[in-house]
Amino acid sequence: MDDIRFAVLGTGGIGRRTLEVSQHKDGLTAVAACDRNGVAVDHDGLDVGELLEATEGNIASGPDEASDSTPATPTDDYASDGGAAAVEGGGVKQHGDEAGIVASSQGEPTETPIDDIIAESDTIDAVLLALPNLEHDFIPRVAERFAEADYEGVLIDVLKRSRVIGMLDDREDLLKESGITFVCGAGATPGFLTGAAALAAQSFVEVEEVEIWWGVGLKSGYEDNRGTVREDIAHLDGYDIEQAREMSEEEIEALIDDHDGVLEFHDMEHADDVLLERAGICDAEDVHVGGVLDVRSDEKPTTTTVSVTGTTFDGETGTNTFELDDATSMEANVNGPALGYLKAGVRNNRAGHYGVFGPADLMPGF
Amino acid sequence: MDDIRFAVLGTGGIGRRTLEVSQHKDGLTAVAACDRNGVAVDHDGLDVGELLEATEGNIASGPDEASDSTPATPTDDYASDGGAAAVEGGGVKQHGDEAGIVASSQGEPTETPIDDIIAESDTIDAVLLALPNLEHDFIPRVAERFAEADYEGVLIDVLKRSRVIGMLDDREDLLKESGITFVCGAGATPGFLTGAAALAAQSFVEVEEVEIWWGVGLKSGYEDNRGTVREDIAHLDGYDIEQAREMSEEEIEALIDDHDGVLEFHDMEHADDVLLERAGICDAEDVHVGGVLDVRSDEKPTTTTVSVTGTTFDGETGTNTFELDDATSMEANVNGPALGYLKAGVRNNRAGHYGVFGPADLMPGF
């Protein structure tokens, strides 16, 4: 496949790490990036090293801390690497006019960063939307803007909110007309893990259950991911989103103390179910997502595992499993797959496959 | 994706099971099949049930025994589901003129089964080559015949011989000119397991090692897989292919007795290494394949596992793993993935991607 020229909207944790990881991948050239105050465009390829270095100090808590490098807990309300904190500023956290991408020698200030990227998009094959999506329809509305400008290429997000997928589906005609291949939920979960589920399902002619179980250690990232933790609380037994939103900081701290810092989640609302159903792997109701968040340790409290149980053509029942090593950070598990799915998206786009695709749709025709 | 119309060359174990499993998959219509004596073609879709039932009794050892349903041990010299016994006759084992596919009401006798399928191939999207490949270049030569007839579509095999891939590569220009997408090694191994390795590698920016470890229980299939067992012996410490070929049946039995029926293999020659390297996952020399064959039990003596060890972008080293349940038969693990890769092949073919592809090449752009 020819070289892929891609852009990143948002240079928060996800955007920055995508730029970083892309340097390790063949055939990927970063040509544009933006945050809320600026854009950097070089069609011959950005100097990613300079860009990351120049903007690094602008991140409030530094690269080793939460907003940049610590995974959020999975939640249906935030990006899957995730956490509001990581993307809240629409990119690098700001410290004055010169902060963010304009601190790079490649950065130019602008009032209209997204429009500026759209204006350059003729020669851009793929755009990673690493933007905050605090309003549910923000990402879908950005996609609309690209479609209205007749962008032909890939848009990709790492969100995990089921409802965003529906909103993208609502706009599918517009995306198709423009020639856009939208890959949604392409991070660790649903992306990586639903891809694994689609693969593991290949032993079976009938899949009975998919269980996705994650572990996240969030000690050093806790302060910057309070918003995410609050959202996760909505998934605890006896809580809902409304209750979680109304809790005071003190109430949340008390709750966490009650649980000794370890929160366990079952039957989370997660796009994995919708995405596996649309890929024809199993019924959405047979997909279960849960996990354990430890806010007092950076060690994962449990091993991230995908278990797929099904029946073979010869009548046996079995469970295939996919396990991620505890040493692999959630960031590593977001950005590698995201770039892989981005490549797959481009392959599909060049083949004229437009519309909305989940990660499992991009697996080998399963 | 539109419906896929496919043909199967060879109605031995692999061919028959592919037809059977395809009935469980959406969007796949079997329109042609052949064995050495006959062809069955119906562009509206074969009656697969009738075909399988009518030909079932023609299999020497019956459907519950080795030639049809028991996996061969992995070896670089046989098909990956494999075993000479399953495919030796070029399809169903023959018992007289009326045996094999002509026993089906859909079958017609012919002297030129492959040419007959080629003559019908204009409306066939994909052809599974479930033929014996006792001569190394037989499958490549069949591919040549399709190319010479200007076939435009997918050819797919489930072999695992590294050297066959080289022979296909040698013919790549011819395949491309014709418009053929050749997917090689798309069974359990290398197919399923290298796909899993390509996925598991996504946490890492550098893969250090891929270990593929298989278990096969072959008690009820032993008699019909003696040839395969002999080939496997070539992989034992202290043996090579020449020695294994020259051993008498008694010597082999004595060797098996010495090992109490359980043979363990390390560093096997297997196409997995070549296929992972060409997909850009790791160097071929970092791929290790081995396993355990138990000829006195149908239980798997060890769990089939893929372990991928690598380094993440943030400098951690870890091992992701993919495990197949012991209850899943090798047949289940061949035919599901084979049909998945067949679908992926068609998607690529329709997009104008011609040439030779390994399974891992069809994963999402990793």
JSON list of C-alpha atoms in Angstrom, two decimals, chain A residues 59-266:
[
{"chain": "A", "resi": 59, "resn": "ILE", "atom": "CA", "xyz": [0.72, 19.81, 29.33]},
{"chain": "A", "resi": 60, "resn": "ALA", "atom": "CA", "xyz": [-0.42, 20.69, 32.76]},
{"chain": "A", "resi": 61, "resn": "SER", "atom": "CA", "xyz": [0.73, 17.62, 34.57]},
{"chain": "A", "resi": 62, "resn": "GLY", "atom": "CA", "xyz": [3.66, 16.66, 32.44]},
{"chain": "A", "resi": 63, "resn": "PRO", "atom": "CA", "xyz": [4.04, 13.70, 30.18]},
{"chain": "A", "resi": 64, "resn": "ASP", "atom": "CA", "xyz": [4.46, 11.17, 32.93]},
{"chain": "A", "resi": 65, "resn": "GLU", "atom": "CA", "xyz": [1.25, 11.97, 34.56]},
{"chain": "A", "resi": 66, "resn": "ALA", "atom": "CA", "xyz": [-2.32, 11.44, 34.06]},
{"chain": "A", "resi": 67, "resn": "SER", "atom": "CA", "xyz": [-3.59, 13.73, 31.40]},
{"chain": "A", "resi": 68, "resn": "ASP", "atom": "CA", "xyz": [-1.02, 12.54, 28.99]},
{"chain": "A", "resi": 69, "resn": "SER", "atom": "CA", "xyz": [-0.07, 9.04, 29.78]},
{"chain": "A", "resi": 70, "resn": "THR", "atom": "CA", "xyz": [-2.46, 7.40, 32.14]},
{"chain": "A", "resi": 71, "resn": "PRO", "atom": "CA", "xyz": [-5.41, 5.58, 30.77]},
{"chain": "A", "resi": 72, "resn": "ALA", "atom": "CA", "xyz": [-8.78, 6.52, 31.87]},
{"chain": "A", "resi": 73, "resn": "THR", "atom": "CA", "xyz": [-10.97, 3.79, 33.03]},
{"chain": "A", "resi": 74, "resn": "PRO", "atom": "CA", "xyz": [-13.17, 2.59, 30.29]},
{"chain": "A", "resi": 75, "resn": "THR", "atom": "CA", "xyz": [-16.50, 4.32, 30.41]},
{"chain": "A", "resi": 76, "resn": "ASP", "atom": "CA", "xyz": [-19.12, 4.84, 27.83]},
{"chain": "A", "resi": 77, "resn": "ASP", "atom": "CA", "xyz": [-18.80, 8.55, 28.18]},
{"chain": "A", "resi": 78, "resn": "TYR", "atom": "CA", "xyz": [-15.22, 9.16, 27.31]},
{"chain": "A", "resi": 79, "resn": "ALA", "atom": "CA", "xyz": [-12.69, 8.33, 24.71]},
{"chain": "A", "resi": 80, "resn": "SER", "atom": "CA", "xyz": [-11.38, 4.86, 25.15]},
{"chain": "A", "resi": 81, "resn": "ASP", "atom": "CA", "xyz": [-7.88, 5.75, 26.08]},
{"chain": "A", "resi": 82, "resn": "GLY", "atom": "CA", "xyz": [-9.74, 8.03, 27.64]},
{"chain": "A", "resi": 83, "resn": "GLY", "atom": "CA", "xyz": [-10.76, 10.37, 30.18]},
{"chain": "A", "resi": 84, "resn": "ALA", "atom": "CA", "xyz": [-12.02, 13.86, 29.93]},
{"chain": "A", "resi": 85, "resn": "ALA", "atom": "CA", "xyz": [-8.83, 15.14, 31.44]},
{"chain": "A", "resi": 86, "resn": "ALA", "atom": "CA", "xyz": [-6.76, 13.92, 28.56]},
{"chain": "A", "resi": 87, "resn": "VAL", "atom": "CA", "xyz": [-8.68, 15.84, 25.97]},
{"chain": "A", "resi": 88, "resn": "GLU", "atom": "CA", "xyz": [-10.53, 18.46, 27.88]},
{"chain": "A", "resi": 89, "resn": "GLY", "atom": "CA", "xyz": [-8.73, 21.37, 26.32]},
{"chain": "A", "resi": 90, "resn": "GLY", "atom": "CA", "xyz": [-9.25, 20.08, 22.85]},
{"chain": "A", "resi": 91, "resn": "GLY", "atom": "CA", "xyz": [-5.60, 19.24, 22.88]},
{"chain": "A", "resi": 92, "resn": "VAL", "atom": "CA", "xyz": [-2.67, 20.30, 24.93]},
{"chain": "A", "resi": 93, "resn": "LYS", "atom": "CA", "xyz": [-3.70, 22.10, 28.07]},
{"chain": "A", "resi": 94, "resn": "GLN", "atom": "CA", "xyz": [-3.28, 25.78, 27.62]},
{"chain": "A", "resi": 95, "resn": "HIS", "atom": "CA", "xyz": [-1.08, 28.19, 29.52]},
{"chain": "A", "resi": 96, "resn": "GLY", "atom": "CA", "xyz": [-1.43, 31.47, 27.71]},
{"chain": "A", "resi": 97, "resn": "ASP", "atom": "CA", "xyz": [-1.49, 32.53, 24.10]},
{"chain": "A", "resi": 98, "resn": "GLU", "atom": "CA", "xyz": [1.78, 30.89, 23.20]},
{"chain": "A", "resi": 99, "resn": "ALA", "atom": "CA", "xyz": [0.80, 27.55, 24.62]},
{"chain": "A", "resi": 100, "resn": "GLY", "atom": "CA", "xyz": [-0.06, 24.38, 22.77]},
{"chain": "A", "resi": 101, "resn": "ILE", "atom": "CA", "xyz": [0.83, 23.69, 19.19]},
{"chain": "A", "resi": 102, "resn": "VAL", "atom": "CA", "xyz": [1.90, 27.27, 18.49]},
{"chain": "A", "resi": 103, "resn": "ALA", "atom": "CA", "xyz": [4.85, 26.68, 20.82]},
{"chain": "A", "resi": 104, "resn": "SER", "atom": "CA", "xyz": [6.21, 24.51, 18.02]},
{"chain": "A", "resi": 105, "resn": "SER", "atom": "CA", "xyz": [8.14, 26.24, 15.24]},
{"chain": "A", "resi": 106, "resn": "GLN", "atom": "CA", "xyz": [5.75, 24.44, 12.90]},
{"chain": "A", "resi": 107, "resn": "GLY", "atom": "CA", "xyz": [2.64, 25.82, 14.59]},
{"chain": "A", "resi": 108, "resn": "GLU", "atom": "CA", "xyz": [0.58, 28.76, 13.36]},
{"chain": "A", "resi": 109, "resn": "PRO", "atom": "CA", "xyz": [-2.06, 30.43, 15.46]},
{"chain": "A", "resi": 110, "resn": "THR", "atom": "CA", "xyz": [-5.59, 30.27, 14.15]},
{"chain": "A", "resi": 111, "resn": "GLU", "atom": "CA", "xyz": [-9.11, 30.86, 15.26]},
{"chain": "A", "resi": 112, "resn": "THR", "atom": "CA", "xyz": [-10.41, 28.07, 13.07]},
{"chain": "A", "resi": 113, "resn": "PRO", "atom": "CA", "xyz": [-8.16, 25.04, 13.48]},
{"chain": "A", "resi": 114, "resn": "ILE", "atom": "CA", "xyz": [-10.59, 22.42, 12.18]},
{"chain": "A", "resi": 115, "resn": "ASP", "atom": "CA", "xyz": [-11.53, 24.46, 9.14]},
{"chain": "A", "resi": 116, "resn": "ASP", "atom": "CA", "xyz": [-7.85, 25.04, 8.46]},
{"chain": "A", "resi": 117, "resn": "ILE", "atom": "CA", "xyz": [-7.24, 21.29, 8.41]},
{"chain": "A", "resi": 118, "resn": "ILE", "atom": "CA", "xyz": [-10.29, 20.76, 6.22]},
{"chain": "A", "resi": 119, "resn": "ALA", "atom": "CA", "xyz": [-8.87, 23.34, 3.81]},
{"chain": "A", "resi": 120, "resn": "GLU", "atom": "CA", "xyz": [-5.74, 21.18, 3.51]},
{"chain": "A", "resi": 121, "resn": "SER", "atom": "CA", "xyz": [-7.53, 17.86, 3.35]},
{"chain": "A", "resi": 122, "resn": "ASP", "atom": "CA", "xyz": [-7.35, 17.22, -0.37]},
{"chain": "A", "resi": 123, "resn": "THR", "atom": "CA", "xyz": [-4.04, 15.44, 0.05]},
{"chain": "A", "resi": 124, "resn": "ILE", "atom": "CA", "xyz": [-4.78, 13.93, 3.46]},
{"chain": "A", "resi": 125, "resn": "ASP", "atom": "CA", "xyz": [-5.74, 10.25, 3.49]},
{"chain": "A", "resi": 126, "resn": "ALA", "atom": "CA", "xyz": [-6.92, 9.96, 7.06]},
{"chain": "A", "resi": 127, "resn": "VAL", "atom": "CA", "xyz": [-7.80, 12.16, 10.00]},
{"chain": "A", "resi": 128, "resn": "LEU", "atom": "CA", "xyz": [-7.75, 10.94, 13.58]},
{"chain": "A", "resi": 129, "resn": "LEU", "atom": "CA", "xyz": [-10.35, 12.80, 15.60]},
{"chain": "A", "resi": 130, "resn": "ALA", "atom": "CA", "xyz": [-8.70, 12.98, 19.00]},
{"chain": "A", "resi": 131, "resn": "LEU", "atom": "CA", "xyz": [-11.05, 15.71, 20.10]},
{"chain": "A", "resi": 132, "resn": "PRO", "atom": "CA", "xyz": [-13.08, 16.00, 23.24]},
{"chain": "A", "resi": 133, "resn": "ASN", "atom": "CA", "xyz": [-16.58, 14.77, 22.76]},
{"chain": "A", "resi": 134, "resn": "LEU", "atom": "CA", "xyz": [-18.25, 16.08, 25.86]},
{"chain": "A", "resi": 135, "resn": "GLU", "atom": "CA", "xyz": [-21.29, 16.84, 23.78]},
{"chain": "A", "resi": 136, "resn": "HIS", "atom": "CA", "xyz": [-22.38, 13.54, 22.36]},
{"chain": "A", "resi": 137, "resn": "ASP", "atom": "CA", "xyz": [-22.70, 14.82, 18.84]},
{"chain": "A", "resi": 138, "resn": "PHE", "atom": "CA", "xyz": [-19.50, 16.81, 18.62]},
{"chain": "A", "resi": 139, "resn": "ILE", "atom": "CA", "xyz": [-17.52, 14.20, 16.69]},
{"chain": "A", "resi": 140, "resn": "PRO", "atom": "CA", "xyz": [-20.46, 13.47, 14.37]},
{"chain": "A", "resi": 141, "resn": "ARG", "atom": "CA", "xyz": [-20.78, 17.21, 13.72]},
{"chain": "A", "resi": 142, "resn": "VAL", "atom": "CA", "xyz": [-17.07, 17.46, 12.88]},
{"chain": "A", "resi": 143, "resn": "ALA", "atom": "CA", "xyz": [-17.56, 14.58, 10.46]},
{"chain": "A", "resi": 144, "resn": "GLU", "atom": "CA", "xyz": [-20.41, 16.51, 8.91]},
{"chain": "A", "resi": 145, "resn": "ARG", "atom": "CA", "xyz": [-18.13, 19.48, 8.33]},
{"chain": "A", "resi": 146, "resn": "PHE", "atom": "CA", "xyz": [-15.63, 17.29, 6.52]},
{"chain": "A", "resi": 147, "resn": "ALA", "atom": "CA", "xyz": [-18.45, 15.82, 4.42]},
{"chain": "A", "resi": 148, "resn": "GLU", "atom": "CA", "xyz": [-19.82, 19.24, 3.57]},
{"chain": "A", "resi": 149, "resn": "ALA", "atom": "CA", "xyz": [-16.35, 20.14, 2.28]},
{"chain": "A", "resi": 150, "resn": "ASP", "atom": "CA", "xyz": [-16.43, 17.00, 0.09]},
{"chain": "A", "resi": 151, "resn": "TYR", "atom": "CA", "xyz": [-13.55, 15.37, 1.92]},
{"chain": "A", "resi": 152, "resn": "GLU", "atom": "CA", "xyz": [-12.72, 11.99, 0.46]},
{"chain": "A", "resi": 153, "resn": "GLY", "atom": "CA", "xyz": [-10.80, 9.90, 2.95]},
{"chain": "A", "resi": 154, "resn": "VAL", "atom": "CA", "xyz": [-10.84, 8.30, 6.36]},
{"chain": "A", "resi": 155, "resn": "LEU", "atom": "CA", "xyz": [-12.07, 9.77, 9.60]},
{"chain": "A", "resi": 156, "resn": "ILE", "atom": "CA", "xyz": [-11.36, 7.72, 12.70]},
{"chain": "A", "resi": 157, "resn": "ASP", "atom": "CA", "xyz": [-12.17, 8.08, 16.39]},
{"chain": "A", "resi": 158, "resn": "VAL", "atom": "CA", "xyz": [-11.34, 6.11, 19.51]},
{"chain": "A", "resi": 159, "resn": "LEU", "atom": "CA", "xyz": [-14.59, 6.77, 21.31]},
{"chain": "A", "resi": 160, "resn": "LYS", "atom": "CA", "xyz": [-16.66, 4.08, 22.93]},
{"chain": "A", "resi": 161, "resn": "ARG", "atom": "CA", "xyz": [-20.04, 5.62, 23.34]},
{"chain": "A", "resi": 162, "resn": "SER", "atom": "CA", "xyz": [-22.73, 3.53, 21.71]},
{"chain": "A", "resi": 163, "resn": "ARG", "atom": "CA", "xyz": [-24.88, 6.54, 21.05]},
{"chain": "A", "resi": 164, "resn": "VAL", "atom": "CA", "xyz": [-22.17, 8.22, 18.98]},
{"chain": "A", "resi": 165, "resn": "ILE", "atom": "CA", "xyz": [-22.28, 5.29, 16.58]},
{"chain": "A", "resi": 166, "resn": "GLY", "atom": "CA", "xyz": [-25.98, 5.81, 16.10]},
{"chain": "A", "resi": 167, "resn": "MET", "atom": "CA", "xyz": [-25.37, 9.49, 15.41]},
{"chain": "A", "resi": 168, "resn": "LEU", "atom": "CA", "xyz": [-22.77, 8.58, 12.81]},
{"chain": "A", "resi": 169, "resn": "ASP", "atom": "CA", "xyz": [-25.17, 6.09, 11.25]},
{"chain": "A", "resi": 170, "resn": "ASP", "atom": "CA", "xyz": [-27.72, 8.90, 10.99]},
{"chain": "A", "resi": 171, "resn": "ARG", "atom": "CA", "xyz": [-25.21, 10.78, 8.87]},
{"chain": "A", "resi": 172, "resn": "GLU", "atom": "CA", "xyz": [-24.09, 7.80, 6.80]},
{"chain": "A", "resi": 173, "resn": "ASP", "atom": "CA", "xyz": [-25.64, 9.03, 3.54]},
{"chain": "A", "resi": 174, "resn": "LEU", "atom": "CA", "xyz": [-23.81, 12.32, 3.84]},
{"chain": "A", "resi": 175, "resn": "LEU", "atom": "CA", "xyz": [-20.53, 10.52, 4.59]},
{"chain": "A", "resi": 176, "resn": "LYS", "atom": "CA", "xyz": [-20.99, 8.17, 1.65]},
{"chain": "A", "resi": 177, "resn": "GLU", "atom": "CA", "xyz": [-21.77, 10.99, -0.74]},
{"chain": "A", "resi": 178, "resn": "SER", "atom": "CA", "xyz": [-18.57, 12.71, 0.22]},
{"chain": "A", "resi": 179, "resn": "GLY", "atom": "CA", "xyz": [-16.50, 9.54, 0.03]},
{"chain": "A", "resi": 180, "resn": "ILE", "atom": "CA", "xyz": [-15.73, 9.24, 3.71]},
{"chain": "A", "resi": 181, "resn": "THR", "atom": "CA", "xyz": [-14.89, 5.97, 5.45]},
{"chain": "A", "resi": 182, "resn": "PHE", "atom": "CA", "xyz": [-15.60, 6.59, 9.13]},
{"chain": "A", "resi": 183, "resn": "VAL", "atom": "CA", "xyz": [-13.98, 4.10, 11.50]},
{"chain": "A", "resi": 184, "resn": "CYS", "atom": "CA", "xyz": [-15.44, 4.45, 14.97]},
{"chain": "A", "resi": 185, "resn": "GLY", "atom": "CA", "xyz": [-14.28, 3.16, 18.31]},
{"chain": "A", "resi": 186, "resn": "ALA", "atom": "CA", "xyz": [-10.85, 2.15, 17.09]},
{"chain": "A", "resi": 187, "resn": "GLY", "atom": "CA", "xyz": [-8.90, 2.37, 20.36]},
{"chain": "A", "resi": 188, "resn": "ALA", "atom": "CA", "xyz": [-8.28, -0.33, 22.95]},
{"chain": "A", "resi": 189, "resn": "THR", "atom": "CA", "xyz": [-11.90, -0.95, 23.64]},
{"chain": "A", "resi": 190, "resn": "PRO", "atom": "CA", "xyz": [-13.98, -1.40, 21.63]},
{"chain": "A", "resi": 191, "resn": "GLY", "atom": "CA", "xyz": [-11.27, -1.36, 18.92]},
{"chain": "A", "resi": 192, "resn": "PHE", "atom": "CA", "xyz": [-8.53, -3.77, 19.91]},
{"chain": "A", "resi": 193, "resn": "LEU", "atom": "CA", "xyz": [-10.70, -6.05, 22.00]},
{"chain": "A", "resi": 194, "resn": "THR", "atom": "CA", "xyz": [-13.64, -6.37, 19.62]},
{"chain": "A", "resi": 195, "resn": "GLY", "atom": "CA", "xyz": [-11.13, -7.14, 16.87]},
{"chain": "A", "resi": 196, "resn": "ALA", "atom": "CA", "xyz": [-9.77, -9.90, 19.09]},
{"chain": "A", "resi": 197, "resn": "ALA", "atom": "CA", "xyz": [-13.30, -11.14, 19.73]},
{"chain": "A", "resi": 198, "resn": "ALA", "atom": "CA", "xyz": [-14.03, -11.24, 16.00]},
{"chain": "A", "resi": 199, "resn": "LEU", "atom": "CA", "xyz": [-10.89, -13.30, 15.48]},
{"chain": "A", "resi": 200, "resn": "ALA", "atom": "CA", "xyz": [-11.45, -15.62, 18.44]},
{"chain": "A", "resi": 201, "resn": "ALA", "atom": "CA", "xyz": [-14.98, -16.27, 17.15]},
{"chain": "A", "resi": 202, "resn": "GLN", "atom": "CA", "xyz": [-13.61, -18.00, 14.06]},
{"chain": "A", "resi": 203, "resn": "SER", "atom": "CA", "xyz": [-13.56, -21.42, 15.70]},
{"chain": "A", "resi": 204, "resn": "PHE", "atom": "CA", "xyz": [-17.30, -21.26, 16.10]},
{"chain": "A", "resi": 205, "resn": "VAL", "atom": "CA", "xyz": [-20.36, -21.30, 13.91]},
{"chain": "A", "resi": 206, "resn": "GLU", "atom": "CA", "xyz": [-22.43, -19.86, 16.73]},
{"chain": "A", "resi": 207, "resn": "VAL", "atom": "CA", "xyz": [-21.12, -17.46, 19.35]},
{"chain": "A", "resi": 208, "resn": "GLU", "atom": "CA", "xyz": [-22.89, -17.69, 22.69]},
{"chain": "A", "resi": 209, "resn": "GLU", "atom": "CA", "xyz": [-21.09, -15.07, 24.69]},
{"chain": "A", "resi": 210, "resn": "VAL", "atom": "CA", "xyz": [-18.33, -12.51, 24.46]},
{"chain": "A", "resi": 211, "resn": "GLU", "atom": "CA", "xyz": [-16.90, -11.34, 27.75]},
{"chain": "A", "resi": 212, "resn": "ILE", "atom": "CA", "xyz": [-14.60, -8.36, 27.79]},
{"chain": "A", "resi": 213, "resn": "TRP", "atom": "CA", "xyz": [-12.89, -7.78, 31.10]},
{"chain": "A", "resi": 214, "resn": "TRP", "atom": "CA", "xyz": [-10.40, -4.98, 31.63]},
{"chain": "A", "resi": 215, "resn": "GLY", "atom": "CA", "xyz": [-8.00, -3.91, 34.32]},
{"chain": "A", "resi": 216, "resn": "VAL", "atom": "CA", "xyz": [-6.68, -0.40, 34.81]},
{"chain": "A", "resi": 217, "resn": "GLY", "atom": "CA", "xyz": [-4.32, 0.93, 37.47]},
{"chain": "A", "resi": 218, "resn": "LEU", "atom": "CA", "xyz": [-4.73, 4.68, 37.82]},
{"chain": "A", "resi": 219, "resn": "LYS", "atom": "CA", "xyz": [-2.72, 5.80, 40.84]},
{"chain": "A", "resi": 220, "resn": "SER", "atom": "CA", "xyz": [-0.53, 8.39, 39.17]},
{"chain": "A", "resi": 221, "resn": "GLY", "atom": "CA", "xyz": [-3.32, 9.41, 36.85]},
{"chain": "A", "resi": 222, "resn": "TYR", "atom": "CA", "xyz": [-6.07, 9.70, 39.38]},
{"chain": "A", "resi": 223, "resn": "GLU", "atom": "CA", "xyz": [-6.00, 13.43, 39.96]},
{"chain": "A", "resi": 224, "resn": "ASP", "atom": "CA", "xyz": [-6.35, 14.13, 36.26]},
{"chain": "A", "resi": 225, "resn": "ASN", "atom": "CA", "xyz": [-9.05, 11.59, 35.70]},
{"chain": "A", "resi": 226, "resn": "ARG", "atom": "CA", "xyz": [-11.51, 12.48, 38.38]},
{"chain": "A", "resi": 227, "resn": "GLY", "atom": "CA", "xyz": [-14.14, 13.19, 35.77]},
{"chain": "A", "resi": 228, "resn": "THR", "atom": "CA", "xyz": [-13.73, 9.78, 34.28]},
{"chain": "A", "resi": 229, "resn": "VAL", "atom": "CA", "xyz": [-13.85, 8.10, 37.66]},
{"chain": "A", "resi": 230, "resn": "ARG", "atom": "CA", "xyz": [-17.09, 9.92, 38.34]},
{"chain": "A", "resi": 231, "resn": "GLU", "atom": "CA", "xyz": [-18.51, 8.59, 35.11]},
{"chain": "A", "resi": 232, "resn": "ASP", "atom": "CA", "xyz": [-17.40, 5.11, 36.00]},
{"chain": "A", "resi": 233, "resn": "ILE", "atom": "CA", "xyz": [-19.23, 5.34, 39.28]},
{"chain": "A", "resi": 234, "resn": "ALA", "atom": "CA", "xyz": [-22.42, 5.52, 37.25]},
{"chain": "A", "resi": 235, "resn": "HIS", "atom": "CA", "xyz": [-21.73, 1.91, 36.31]},
{"chain": "A", "resi": 236, "resn": "LEU", "atom": "CA", "xyz": [-21.46, 0.67, 39.87]},
{"chain": "A", "resi": 237, "resn": "ASP", "atom": "CA", "xyz": [-24.30, -1.38, 41.27]},
{"chain": "A", "resi": 238, "resn": "GLY", "atom": "CA", "xyz": [-26.85, 0.95, 42.80]},
{"chain": "A", "resi": 239, "resn": "TYR", "atom": "CA", "xyz": [-25.71, 4.03, 40.88]},
{"chain": "A", "resi": 240, "resn": "ASP", "atom": "CA", "xyz": [-26.72, 5.70, 37.65]},
{"chain": "A", "resi": 241, "resn": "ILE", "atom": "CA", "xyz": [-25.44, 8.61, 35.58]},
{"chain": "A", "resi": 242, "resn": "GLU", "atom": "CA", "xyz": [-27.66, 11.17, 37.26]},
{"chain": "A", "resi": 243, "resn": "GLN", "atom": "CA", "xyz": [-26.57, 10.14, 40.73]},
{"chain": "A", "resi": 244, "resn": "ALA", "atom": "CA", "xyz": [-22.92, 10.12, 39.77]},
{"chain": "A", "resi": 245, "resn": "ARG", "atom": "CA", "xyz": [-23.18, 13.62, 38.32]},
{"chain": "A", "resi": 246, "resn": "GLU", "atom": "CA", "xyz": [-24.74, 15.00, 41.46]},
{"chain": "A", "resi": 247, "resn": "MET", "atom": "CA", "xyz": [-22.22, 13.56, 43.88]},
{"chain": "A", "resi": 248, "resn": "SER", "atom": "CA", "xyz": [-19.85, 15.99, 45.56]},
{"chain": "A", "resi": 249, "resn": "GLU", "atom": "CA", "xyz": [-16.10, 15.42, 45.45]},
{"chain": "A", "resi": 250, "resn": "GLU", "atom": "CA", "xyz": [-16.28, 14.41, 49.10]},
{"chain": "A", "resi": 251, "resn": "GLU", "atom": "CA", "xyz": [-18.97, 11.86, 48.42]},
{"chain": "A", "resi": 252, "resn": "ILE", "atom": "CA", "xyz": [-16.87, 10.36, 45.64]},
{"chain": "A", "resi": 253, "resn": "GLU", "atom": "CA", "xyz": [-13.82, 10.21, 47.87]},
{"chain": "A", "resi": 254, "resn": "ALA", "atom": "CA", "xyz": [-15.87, 8.52, 50.57]},
{"chain": "A", "resi": 255, "resn": "LEU", "atom": "CA", "xyz": [-17.19, 6.00, 48.07]},
{"chain": "A", "resi": 256, "resn": "ILE", "atom": "CA", "xyz": [-13.67, 5.24, 46.85]},
{"chain": "A", "resi": 257, "resn": "ASP", "atom": "CA", "xyz": [-12.50, 4.87, 50.45]},
{"chain": "A", "resi": 258, "resn": "ASP", "atom": "CA", "xyz": [-15.35, 2.45, 51.07]},
{"chain": "A", "resi": 259, "resn": "HIS", "atom": "CA", "xyz": [-14.00, 0.36, 48.21]},
{"chain": "A", "resi": 260, "resn": "ASP", "atom": "CA", "xyz": [-10.36, 0.71, 49.30]},
{"chain": "A", "resi": 261, "resn": "GLY", "atom": "CA", "xyz": [-9.64, 2.42, 46.02]},
{"chain": "A", "resi": 262, "resn": "VAL", "atom": "CA", "xyz": [-10.74, -0.50, 43.88]},
{"chain": "A", "resi": 263, "resn": "LEU", "atom": "CA", "xyz": [-13.94, -0.23, 41.86]},
{"chain": "A", "resi": 264, "resn": "GLU", "atom": "CA", "xyz": [-15.34, -3.22, 40.05]},
{"chain": "A", "resi": 265, "resn": "PHE", "atom": "CA", "xyz": [-17.76, -2.85, 37.15]},
{"chain": "A", "resi": 266, "resn": "HIS", "atom": "CA", "xyz": [-20.16, -5.27, 35.55]}
]
